PDB file of C-alpha atoms in Angstrom:
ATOM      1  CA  UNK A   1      -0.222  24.167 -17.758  1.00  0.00           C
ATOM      2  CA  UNK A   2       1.723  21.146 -17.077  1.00  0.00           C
ATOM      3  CA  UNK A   3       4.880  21.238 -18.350  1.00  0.00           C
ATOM      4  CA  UNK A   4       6.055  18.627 -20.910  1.00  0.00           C
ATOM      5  CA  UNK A   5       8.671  17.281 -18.669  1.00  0.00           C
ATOM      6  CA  UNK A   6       6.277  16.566 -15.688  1.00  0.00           C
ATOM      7  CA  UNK A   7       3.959  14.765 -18.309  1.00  0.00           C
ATOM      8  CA  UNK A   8       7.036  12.597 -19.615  1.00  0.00           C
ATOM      9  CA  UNK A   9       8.300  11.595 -15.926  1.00  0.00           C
ATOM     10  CA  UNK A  10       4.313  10.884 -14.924  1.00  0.00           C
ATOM     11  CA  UNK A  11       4.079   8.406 -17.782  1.00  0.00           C
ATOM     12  CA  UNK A  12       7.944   6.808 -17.177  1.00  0.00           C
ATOM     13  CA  UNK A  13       6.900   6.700 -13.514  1.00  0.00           C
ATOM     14  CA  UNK A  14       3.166   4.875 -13.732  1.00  0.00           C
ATOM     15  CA  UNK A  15       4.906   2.391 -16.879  1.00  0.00           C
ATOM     16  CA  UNK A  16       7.826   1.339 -14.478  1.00  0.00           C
ATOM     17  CA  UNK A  17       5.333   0.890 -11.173  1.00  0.00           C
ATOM     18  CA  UNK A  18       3.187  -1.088 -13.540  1.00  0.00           C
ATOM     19  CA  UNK A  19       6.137  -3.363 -15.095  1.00  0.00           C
ATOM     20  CA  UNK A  20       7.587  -4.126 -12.020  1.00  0.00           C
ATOM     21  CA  UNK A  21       4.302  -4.812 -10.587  1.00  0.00           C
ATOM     22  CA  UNK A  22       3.723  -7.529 -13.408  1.00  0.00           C
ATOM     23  CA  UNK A  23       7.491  -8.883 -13.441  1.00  0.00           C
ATOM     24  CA  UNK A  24       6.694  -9.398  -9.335  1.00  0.00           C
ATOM     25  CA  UNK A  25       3.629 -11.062 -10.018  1.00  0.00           C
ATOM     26  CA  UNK A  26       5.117 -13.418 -12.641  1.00  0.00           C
ATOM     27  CA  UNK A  27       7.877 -14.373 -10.692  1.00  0.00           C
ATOM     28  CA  UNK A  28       5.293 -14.994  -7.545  1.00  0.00           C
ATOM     29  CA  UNK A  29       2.962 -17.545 -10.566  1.00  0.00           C
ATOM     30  CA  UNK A  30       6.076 -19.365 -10.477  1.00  0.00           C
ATOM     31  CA  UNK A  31       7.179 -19.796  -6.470  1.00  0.00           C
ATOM     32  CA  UNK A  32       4.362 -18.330  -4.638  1.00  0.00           C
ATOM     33  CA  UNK A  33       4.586 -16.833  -1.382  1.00  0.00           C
ATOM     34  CA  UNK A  34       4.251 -19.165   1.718  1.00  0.00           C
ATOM     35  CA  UNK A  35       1.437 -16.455   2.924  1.00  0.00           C
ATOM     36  CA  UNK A  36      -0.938 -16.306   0.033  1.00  0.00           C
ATOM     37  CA  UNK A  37      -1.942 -12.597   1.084  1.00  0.00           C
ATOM     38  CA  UNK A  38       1.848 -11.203   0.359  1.00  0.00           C
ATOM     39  CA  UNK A  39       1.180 -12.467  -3.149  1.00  0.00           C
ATOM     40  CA  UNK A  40      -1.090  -9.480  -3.402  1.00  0.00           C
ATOM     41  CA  UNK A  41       1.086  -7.349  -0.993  1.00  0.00           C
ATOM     42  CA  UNK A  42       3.855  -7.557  -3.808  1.00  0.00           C
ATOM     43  CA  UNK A  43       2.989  -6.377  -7.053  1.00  0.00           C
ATOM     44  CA  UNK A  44       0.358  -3.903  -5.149  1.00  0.00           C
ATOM     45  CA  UNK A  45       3.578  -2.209  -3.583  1.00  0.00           C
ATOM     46  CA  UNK A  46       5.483  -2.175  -6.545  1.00  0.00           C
ATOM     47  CA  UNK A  47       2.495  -0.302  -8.280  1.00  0.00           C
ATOM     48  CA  UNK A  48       3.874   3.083  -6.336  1.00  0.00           C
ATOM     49  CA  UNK A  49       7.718   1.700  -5.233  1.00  0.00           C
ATOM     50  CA  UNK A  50       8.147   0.046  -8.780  1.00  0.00           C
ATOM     51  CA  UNK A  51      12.206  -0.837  -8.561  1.00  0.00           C
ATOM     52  CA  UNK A  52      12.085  -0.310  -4.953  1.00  0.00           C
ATOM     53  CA  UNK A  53       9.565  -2.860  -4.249  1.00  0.00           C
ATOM     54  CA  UNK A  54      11.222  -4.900  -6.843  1.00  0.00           C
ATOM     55  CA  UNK A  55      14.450  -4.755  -5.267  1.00  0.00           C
ATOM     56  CA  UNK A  56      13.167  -5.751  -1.943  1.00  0.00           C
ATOM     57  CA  UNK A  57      10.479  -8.423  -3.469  1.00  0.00           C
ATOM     58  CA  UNK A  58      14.191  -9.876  -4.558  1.00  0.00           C
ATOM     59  CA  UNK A  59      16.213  -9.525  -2.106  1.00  0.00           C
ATOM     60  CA  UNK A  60      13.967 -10.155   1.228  1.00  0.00           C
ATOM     61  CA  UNK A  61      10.524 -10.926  -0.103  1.00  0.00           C
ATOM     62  CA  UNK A  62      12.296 -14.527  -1.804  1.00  0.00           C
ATOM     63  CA  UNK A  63      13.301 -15.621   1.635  1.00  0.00           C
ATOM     64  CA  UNK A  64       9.671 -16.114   2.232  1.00  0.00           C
ATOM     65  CA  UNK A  65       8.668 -18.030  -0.840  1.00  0.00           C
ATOM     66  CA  UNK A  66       7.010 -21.834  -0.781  1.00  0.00           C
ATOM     67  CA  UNK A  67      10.055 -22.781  -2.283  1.00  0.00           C
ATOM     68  CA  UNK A  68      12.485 -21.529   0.394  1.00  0.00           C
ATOM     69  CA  UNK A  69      10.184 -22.928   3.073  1.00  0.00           C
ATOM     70  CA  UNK A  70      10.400 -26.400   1.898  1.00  0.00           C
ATOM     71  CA  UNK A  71      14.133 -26.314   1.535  1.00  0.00           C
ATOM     72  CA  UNK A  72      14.579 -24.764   5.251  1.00  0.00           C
ATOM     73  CA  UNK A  73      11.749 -28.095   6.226  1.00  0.00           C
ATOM     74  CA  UNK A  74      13.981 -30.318   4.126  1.00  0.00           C
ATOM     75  CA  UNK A  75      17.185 -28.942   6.148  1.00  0.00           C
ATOM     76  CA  UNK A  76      15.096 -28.614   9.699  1.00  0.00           C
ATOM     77  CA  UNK A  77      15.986 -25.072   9.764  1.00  0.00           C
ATOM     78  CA  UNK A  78      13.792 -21.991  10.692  1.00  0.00           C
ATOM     79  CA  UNK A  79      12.158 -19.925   7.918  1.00  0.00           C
ATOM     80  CA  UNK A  80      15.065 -17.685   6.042  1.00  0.00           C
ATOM     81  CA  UNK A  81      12.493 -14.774   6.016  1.00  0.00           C
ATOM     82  CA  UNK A  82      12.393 -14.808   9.966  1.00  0.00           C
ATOM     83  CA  UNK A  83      16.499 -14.366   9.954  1.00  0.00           C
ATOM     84  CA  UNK A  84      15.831 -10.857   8.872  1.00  0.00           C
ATOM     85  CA  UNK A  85      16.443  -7.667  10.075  1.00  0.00           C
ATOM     86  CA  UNK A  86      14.131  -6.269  12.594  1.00  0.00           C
ATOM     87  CA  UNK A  87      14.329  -3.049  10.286  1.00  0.00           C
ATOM     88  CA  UNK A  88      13.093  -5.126   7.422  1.00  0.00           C
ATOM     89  CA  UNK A  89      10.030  -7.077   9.079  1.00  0.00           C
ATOM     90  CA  UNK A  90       8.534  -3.396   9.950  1.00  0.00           C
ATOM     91  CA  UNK A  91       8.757  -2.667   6.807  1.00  0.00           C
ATOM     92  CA  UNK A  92       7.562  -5.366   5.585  1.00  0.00           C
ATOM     93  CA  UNK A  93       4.476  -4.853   7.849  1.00  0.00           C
ATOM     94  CA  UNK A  94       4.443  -1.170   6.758  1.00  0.00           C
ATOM     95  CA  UNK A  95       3.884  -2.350   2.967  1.00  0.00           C
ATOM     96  CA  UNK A  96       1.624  -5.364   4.414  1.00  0.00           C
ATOM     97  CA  UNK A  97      -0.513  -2.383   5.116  1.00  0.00           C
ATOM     98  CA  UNK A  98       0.145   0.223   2.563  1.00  0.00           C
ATOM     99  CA  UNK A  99      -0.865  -2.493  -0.251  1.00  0.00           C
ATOM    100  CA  UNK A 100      -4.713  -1.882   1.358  1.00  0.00           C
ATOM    101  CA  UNK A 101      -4.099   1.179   1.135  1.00  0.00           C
ATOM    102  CA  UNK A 102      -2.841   1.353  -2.463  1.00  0.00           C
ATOM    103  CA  UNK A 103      -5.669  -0.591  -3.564  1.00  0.00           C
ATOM    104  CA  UNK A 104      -8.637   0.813  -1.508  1.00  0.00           C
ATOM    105  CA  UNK A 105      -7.354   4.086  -3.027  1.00  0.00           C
ATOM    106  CA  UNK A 106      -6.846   3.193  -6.680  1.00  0.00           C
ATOM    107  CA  UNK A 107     -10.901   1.721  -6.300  1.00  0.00           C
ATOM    108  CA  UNK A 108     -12.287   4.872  -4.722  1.00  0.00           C
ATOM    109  CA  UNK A 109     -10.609   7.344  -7.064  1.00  0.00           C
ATOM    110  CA  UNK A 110     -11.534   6.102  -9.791  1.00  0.00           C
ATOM    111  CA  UNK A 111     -14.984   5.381  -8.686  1.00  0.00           C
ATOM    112  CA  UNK A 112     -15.533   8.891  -7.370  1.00  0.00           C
ATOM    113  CA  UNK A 113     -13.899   9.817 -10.884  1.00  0.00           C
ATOM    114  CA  UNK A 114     -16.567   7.694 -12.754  1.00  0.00           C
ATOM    115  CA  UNK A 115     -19.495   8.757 -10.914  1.00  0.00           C
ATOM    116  CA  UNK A 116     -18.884  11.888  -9.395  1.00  0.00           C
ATOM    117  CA  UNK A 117     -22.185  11.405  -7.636  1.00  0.00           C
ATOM    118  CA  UNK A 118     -20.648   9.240  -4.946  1.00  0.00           C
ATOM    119  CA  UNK A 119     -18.808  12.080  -3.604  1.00  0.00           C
ATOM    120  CA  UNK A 120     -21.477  14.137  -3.576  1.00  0.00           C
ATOM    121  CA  UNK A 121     -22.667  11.854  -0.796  1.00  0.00           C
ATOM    122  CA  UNK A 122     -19.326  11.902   0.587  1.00  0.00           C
ATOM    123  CA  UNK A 123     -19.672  15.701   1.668  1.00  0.00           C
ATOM    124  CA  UNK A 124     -18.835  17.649  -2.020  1.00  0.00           C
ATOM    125  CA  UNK A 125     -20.615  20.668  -2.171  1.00  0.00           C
ATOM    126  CA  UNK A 126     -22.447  20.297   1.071  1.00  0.00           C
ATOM    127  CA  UNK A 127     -19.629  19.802   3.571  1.00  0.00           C
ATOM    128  CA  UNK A 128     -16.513  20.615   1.300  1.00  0.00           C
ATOM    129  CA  UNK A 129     -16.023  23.077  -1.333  1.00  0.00           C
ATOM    130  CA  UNK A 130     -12.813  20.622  -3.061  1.00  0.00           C
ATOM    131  CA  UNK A 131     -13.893  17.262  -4.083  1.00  0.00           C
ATOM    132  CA  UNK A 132     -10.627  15.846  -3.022  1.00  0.00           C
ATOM    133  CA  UNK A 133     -11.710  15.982   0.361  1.00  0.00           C
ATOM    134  CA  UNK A 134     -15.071  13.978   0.213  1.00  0.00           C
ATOM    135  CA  UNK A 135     -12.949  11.446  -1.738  1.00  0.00           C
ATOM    136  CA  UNK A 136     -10.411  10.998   1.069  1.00  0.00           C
ATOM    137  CA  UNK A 137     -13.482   9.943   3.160  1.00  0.00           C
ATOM    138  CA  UNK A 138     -13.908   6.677   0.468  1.00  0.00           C
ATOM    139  CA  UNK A 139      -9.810   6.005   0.441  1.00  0.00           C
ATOM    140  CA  UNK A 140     -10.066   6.014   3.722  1.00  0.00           C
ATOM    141  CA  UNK A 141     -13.016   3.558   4.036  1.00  0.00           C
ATOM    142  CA  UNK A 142     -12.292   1.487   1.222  1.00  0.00           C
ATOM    143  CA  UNK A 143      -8.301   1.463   2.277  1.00  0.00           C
ATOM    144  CA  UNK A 144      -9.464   0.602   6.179  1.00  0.00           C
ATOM    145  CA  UNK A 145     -11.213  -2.591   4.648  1.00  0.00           C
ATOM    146  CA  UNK A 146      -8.807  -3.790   2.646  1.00  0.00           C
ATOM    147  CA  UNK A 147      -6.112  -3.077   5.308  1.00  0.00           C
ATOM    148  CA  UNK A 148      -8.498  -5.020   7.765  1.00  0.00           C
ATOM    149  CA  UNK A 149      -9.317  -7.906   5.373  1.00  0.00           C
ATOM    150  CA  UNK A 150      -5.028  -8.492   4.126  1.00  0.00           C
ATOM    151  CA  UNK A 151      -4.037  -8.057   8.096  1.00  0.00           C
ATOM    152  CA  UNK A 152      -6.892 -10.834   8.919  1.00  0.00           C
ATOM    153  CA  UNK A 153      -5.746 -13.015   6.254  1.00  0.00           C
ATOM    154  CA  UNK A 154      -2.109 -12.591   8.086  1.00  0.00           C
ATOM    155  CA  UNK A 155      -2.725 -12.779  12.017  1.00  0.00           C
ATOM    156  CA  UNK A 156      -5.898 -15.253  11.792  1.00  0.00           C
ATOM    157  CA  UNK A 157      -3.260 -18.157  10.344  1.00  0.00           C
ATOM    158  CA  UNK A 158      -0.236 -17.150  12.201  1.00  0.00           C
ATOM    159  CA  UNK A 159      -1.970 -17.308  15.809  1.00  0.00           C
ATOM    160  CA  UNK A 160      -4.466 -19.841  14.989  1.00  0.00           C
ATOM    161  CA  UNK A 161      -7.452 -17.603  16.050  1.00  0.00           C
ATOM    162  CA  UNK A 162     -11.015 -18.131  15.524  1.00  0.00           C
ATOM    163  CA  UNK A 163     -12.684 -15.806  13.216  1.00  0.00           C
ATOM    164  CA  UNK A 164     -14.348 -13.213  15.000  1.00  0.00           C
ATOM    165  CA  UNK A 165     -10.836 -13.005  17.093  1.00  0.00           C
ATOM    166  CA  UNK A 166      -8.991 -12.970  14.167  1.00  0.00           C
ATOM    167  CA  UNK A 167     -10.682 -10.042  12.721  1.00  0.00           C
ATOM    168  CA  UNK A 168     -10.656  -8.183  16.207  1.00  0.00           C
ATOM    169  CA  UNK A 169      -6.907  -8.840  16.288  1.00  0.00           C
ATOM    170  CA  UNK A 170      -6.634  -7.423  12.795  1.00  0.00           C
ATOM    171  CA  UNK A 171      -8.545  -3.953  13.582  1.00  0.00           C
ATOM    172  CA  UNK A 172      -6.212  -3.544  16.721  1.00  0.00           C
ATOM    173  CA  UNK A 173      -3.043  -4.108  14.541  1.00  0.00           C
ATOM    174  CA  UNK A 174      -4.176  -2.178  11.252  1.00  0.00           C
ATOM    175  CA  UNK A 175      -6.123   0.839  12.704  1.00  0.00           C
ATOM    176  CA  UNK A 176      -3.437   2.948  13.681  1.00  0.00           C
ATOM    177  CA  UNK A 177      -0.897   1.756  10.947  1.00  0.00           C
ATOM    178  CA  UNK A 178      -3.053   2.361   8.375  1.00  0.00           C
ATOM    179  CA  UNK A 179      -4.318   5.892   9.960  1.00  0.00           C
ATOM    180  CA  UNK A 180      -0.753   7.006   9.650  1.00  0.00           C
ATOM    181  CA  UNK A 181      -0.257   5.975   6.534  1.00  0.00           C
ATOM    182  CA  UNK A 182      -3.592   8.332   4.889  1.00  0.00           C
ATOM    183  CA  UNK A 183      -1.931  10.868   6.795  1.00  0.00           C
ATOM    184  CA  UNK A 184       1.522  10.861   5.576  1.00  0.00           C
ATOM    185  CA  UNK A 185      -0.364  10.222   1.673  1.00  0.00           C
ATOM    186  CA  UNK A 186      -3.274  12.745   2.138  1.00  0.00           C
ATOM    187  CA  UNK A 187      -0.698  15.009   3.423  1.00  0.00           C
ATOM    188  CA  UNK A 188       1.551  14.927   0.048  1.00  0.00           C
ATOM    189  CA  UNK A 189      -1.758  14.646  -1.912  1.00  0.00           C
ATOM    190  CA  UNK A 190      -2.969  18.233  -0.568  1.00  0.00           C
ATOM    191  CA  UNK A 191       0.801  20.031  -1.505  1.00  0.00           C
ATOM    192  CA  UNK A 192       0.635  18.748  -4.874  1.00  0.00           C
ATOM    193  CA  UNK A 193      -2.559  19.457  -5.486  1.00  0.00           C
ATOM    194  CA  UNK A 194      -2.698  23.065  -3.913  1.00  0.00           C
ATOM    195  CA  UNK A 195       0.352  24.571  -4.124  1.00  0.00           C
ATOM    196  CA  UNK A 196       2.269  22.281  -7.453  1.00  0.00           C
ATOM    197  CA  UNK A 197      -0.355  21.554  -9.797  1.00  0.00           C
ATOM    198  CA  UNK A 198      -2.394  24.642  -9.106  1.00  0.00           C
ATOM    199  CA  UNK A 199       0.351  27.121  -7.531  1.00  0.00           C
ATOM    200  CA  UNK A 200       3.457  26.490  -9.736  1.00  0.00           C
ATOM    201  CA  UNK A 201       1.525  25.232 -12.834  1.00  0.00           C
ATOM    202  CA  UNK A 202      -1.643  26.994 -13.038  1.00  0.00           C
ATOM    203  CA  UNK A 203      -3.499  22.963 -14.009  1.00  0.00           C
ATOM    204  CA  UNK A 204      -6.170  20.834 -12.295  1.00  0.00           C
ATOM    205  CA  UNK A 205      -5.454  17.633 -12.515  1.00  0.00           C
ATOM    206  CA  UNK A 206      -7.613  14.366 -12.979  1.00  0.00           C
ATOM    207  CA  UNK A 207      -7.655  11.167 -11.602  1.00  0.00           C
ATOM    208  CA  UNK A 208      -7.464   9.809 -15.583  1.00  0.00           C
ATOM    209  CA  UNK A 209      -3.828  11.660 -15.910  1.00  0.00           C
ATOM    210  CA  UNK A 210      -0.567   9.894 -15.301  1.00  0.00           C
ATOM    211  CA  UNK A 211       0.576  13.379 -13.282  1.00  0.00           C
ATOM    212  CA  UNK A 212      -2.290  12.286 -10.803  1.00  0.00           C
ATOM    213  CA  UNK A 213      -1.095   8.546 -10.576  1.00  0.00           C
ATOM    214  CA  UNK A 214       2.737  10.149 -10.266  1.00  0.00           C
ATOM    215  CA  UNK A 215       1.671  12.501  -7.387  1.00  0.00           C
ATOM    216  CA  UNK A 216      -0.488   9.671  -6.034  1.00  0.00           C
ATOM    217  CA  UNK A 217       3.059   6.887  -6.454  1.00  0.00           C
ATOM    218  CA  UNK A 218       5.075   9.716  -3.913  1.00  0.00           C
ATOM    219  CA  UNK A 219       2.091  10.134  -1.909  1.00  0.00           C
ATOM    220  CA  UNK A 220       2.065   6.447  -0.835  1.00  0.00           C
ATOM    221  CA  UNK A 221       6.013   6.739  -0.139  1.00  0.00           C
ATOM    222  CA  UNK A 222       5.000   9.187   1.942  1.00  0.00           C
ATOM    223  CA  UNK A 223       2.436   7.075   3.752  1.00  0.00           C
ATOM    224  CA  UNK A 224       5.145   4.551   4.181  1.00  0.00           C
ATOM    225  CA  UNK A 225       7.023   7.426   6.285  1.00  0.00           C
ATOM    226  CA  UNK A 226       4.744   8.217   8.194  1.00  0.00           C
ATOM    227  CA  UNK A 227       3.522   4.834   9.129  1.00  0.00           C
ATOM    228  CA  UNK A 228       6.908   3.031   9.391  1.00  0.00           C
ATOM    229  CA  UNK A 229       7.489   4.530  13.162  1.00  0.00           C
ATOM    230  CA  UNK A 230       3.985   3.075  14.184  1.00  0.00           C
ATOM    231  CA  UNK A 231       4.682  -0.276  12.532  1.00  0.00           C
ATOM    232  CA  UNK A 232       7.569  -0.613  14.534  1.00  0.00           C
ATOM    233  CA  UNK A 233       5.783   0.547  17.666  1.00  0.00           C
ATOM    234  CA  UNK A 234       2.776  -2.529  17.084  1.00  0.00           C
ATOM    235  CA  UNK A 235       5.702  -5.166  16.026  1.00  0.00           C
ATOM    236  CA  UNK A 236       7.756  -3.829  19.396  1.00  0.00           C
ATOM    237  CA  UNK A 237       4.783  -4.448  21.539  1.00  0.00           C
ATOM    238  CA  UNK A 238       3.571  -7.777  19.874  1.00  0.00           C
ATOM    239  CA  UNK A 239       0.319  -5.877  18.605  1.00  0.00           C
ATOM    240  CA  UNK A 240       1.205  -6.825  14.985  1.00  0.00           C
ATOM    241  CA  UNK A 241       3.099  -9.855  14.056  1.00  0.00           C
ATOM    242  CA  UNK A 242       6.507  -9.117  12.575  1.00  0.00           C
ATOM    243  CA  UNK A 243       7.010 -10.183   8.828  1.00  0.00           C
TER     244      UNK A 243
END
């Protein structure tokens, strides 16, 4: 059984990821990003960071706004975001990524959760015995796409590629970034699943349940850990473009 506690922090936890997502997005109606895509990249991180991805929205994602582009043109200065630290550009990139991964996740949970069928044809029952694990194969497919689709939207503009180079461009600089990142999440994902919720507590717990949304918020934290080392690999190497 869950404990009351768990149930209380789980619904403090989703509530503040969700505010902070909306108080990002508000802010971003009002001075949009210079790159239309981190408009999305944003809120979607603050969905699992919340005041993390608030905090950083404020302090480095601002330097990157229409707003402070036209005042560095006005001044013929460089871009304030590209004064940043090399520490914060990878991480930047690492969120660039994790955001597709946040939101090709949220979609295939709760489609799997709304028509359990769909796993089925993911590999429940015939190749896996958990449904968690026919489910990872949708994250992972939806979460490659949007990953793809946000790093096109990024690279395409920056280098001034044709389409069908931009996209190739985007697969080499997403693949491996976002491959690390499933790992460090489905890696969290299968502790609190097997050996939390089931070992300490005794519960099975449902995609409609703010514990799963709380396990899922550390899980992408997680994915940012893992995938941080190989963002700064593809910025190092000029694979991905830093942030």
């Amino acid at each position: 059984m869950i404990p009351t506690w768990l149930h209380l922090l789980s619904i403090v936890a989703v509530a503040t990821g969700l505010l902070c997502a909306v108080l990002i997005a508000a802010d971003e109606w009002r001075d949009p990003q210079h790159m239309w895509i981190m408009n999305v990249v944003w809120p979607a991180s603050a969905l699992y960071a919340g005041p993390l991805a608030l905090w950083g929205y404020r302090r480095w994602g601002k330097l990157a706004s229409h707003r402070a582009m036209q005042e560095a043109e006005r001044r013929n200065e460089p871009m304030p975001s590209m004064a940043s630290p090399f520490a914060v550009k990878v991480g930047k990139g690492a969120t660039h990524c994790g955001s597709g991964c946040a939101l090709g996740d949220l979609c295939a949970e709760w489609i799997a959760f709304a028509i359990p069928t769909v796993a089925v044809w993911f590999g429940w029952h015939s190749l896996f015995a958990e449904k968690m694990f026919a489910v990872w194969i949708l994250d992972y497919i939806l979460a490659f796409g949007f990953g793809i689709a946000f790093q096109y939207f990024t690279i395409k503009p920056m280098r001034g590629l044709s389409p069908a180079e931009g996209l190739w461009q985007a697969v080499k600089a997403d693949t491996l970034s976002l491959t690390a990142w499933q790992i460090g999440m489905y890696g969290f994902m299968a502790i609190a699943h097997f050996w939390i919720f089931a070992g300490l507590f005794g519960a099975e717990v449902e995609v409609a349940s703010f514990e799963f949304w709380f396990a899922m918020q550390i899980a992408m934290l997680c994915g940012f850990m893992t995938a941080y080392p190989v963002n700064w690999w593809l910025v190092k190497r000029g694979i991905k473009e830093a942030m």
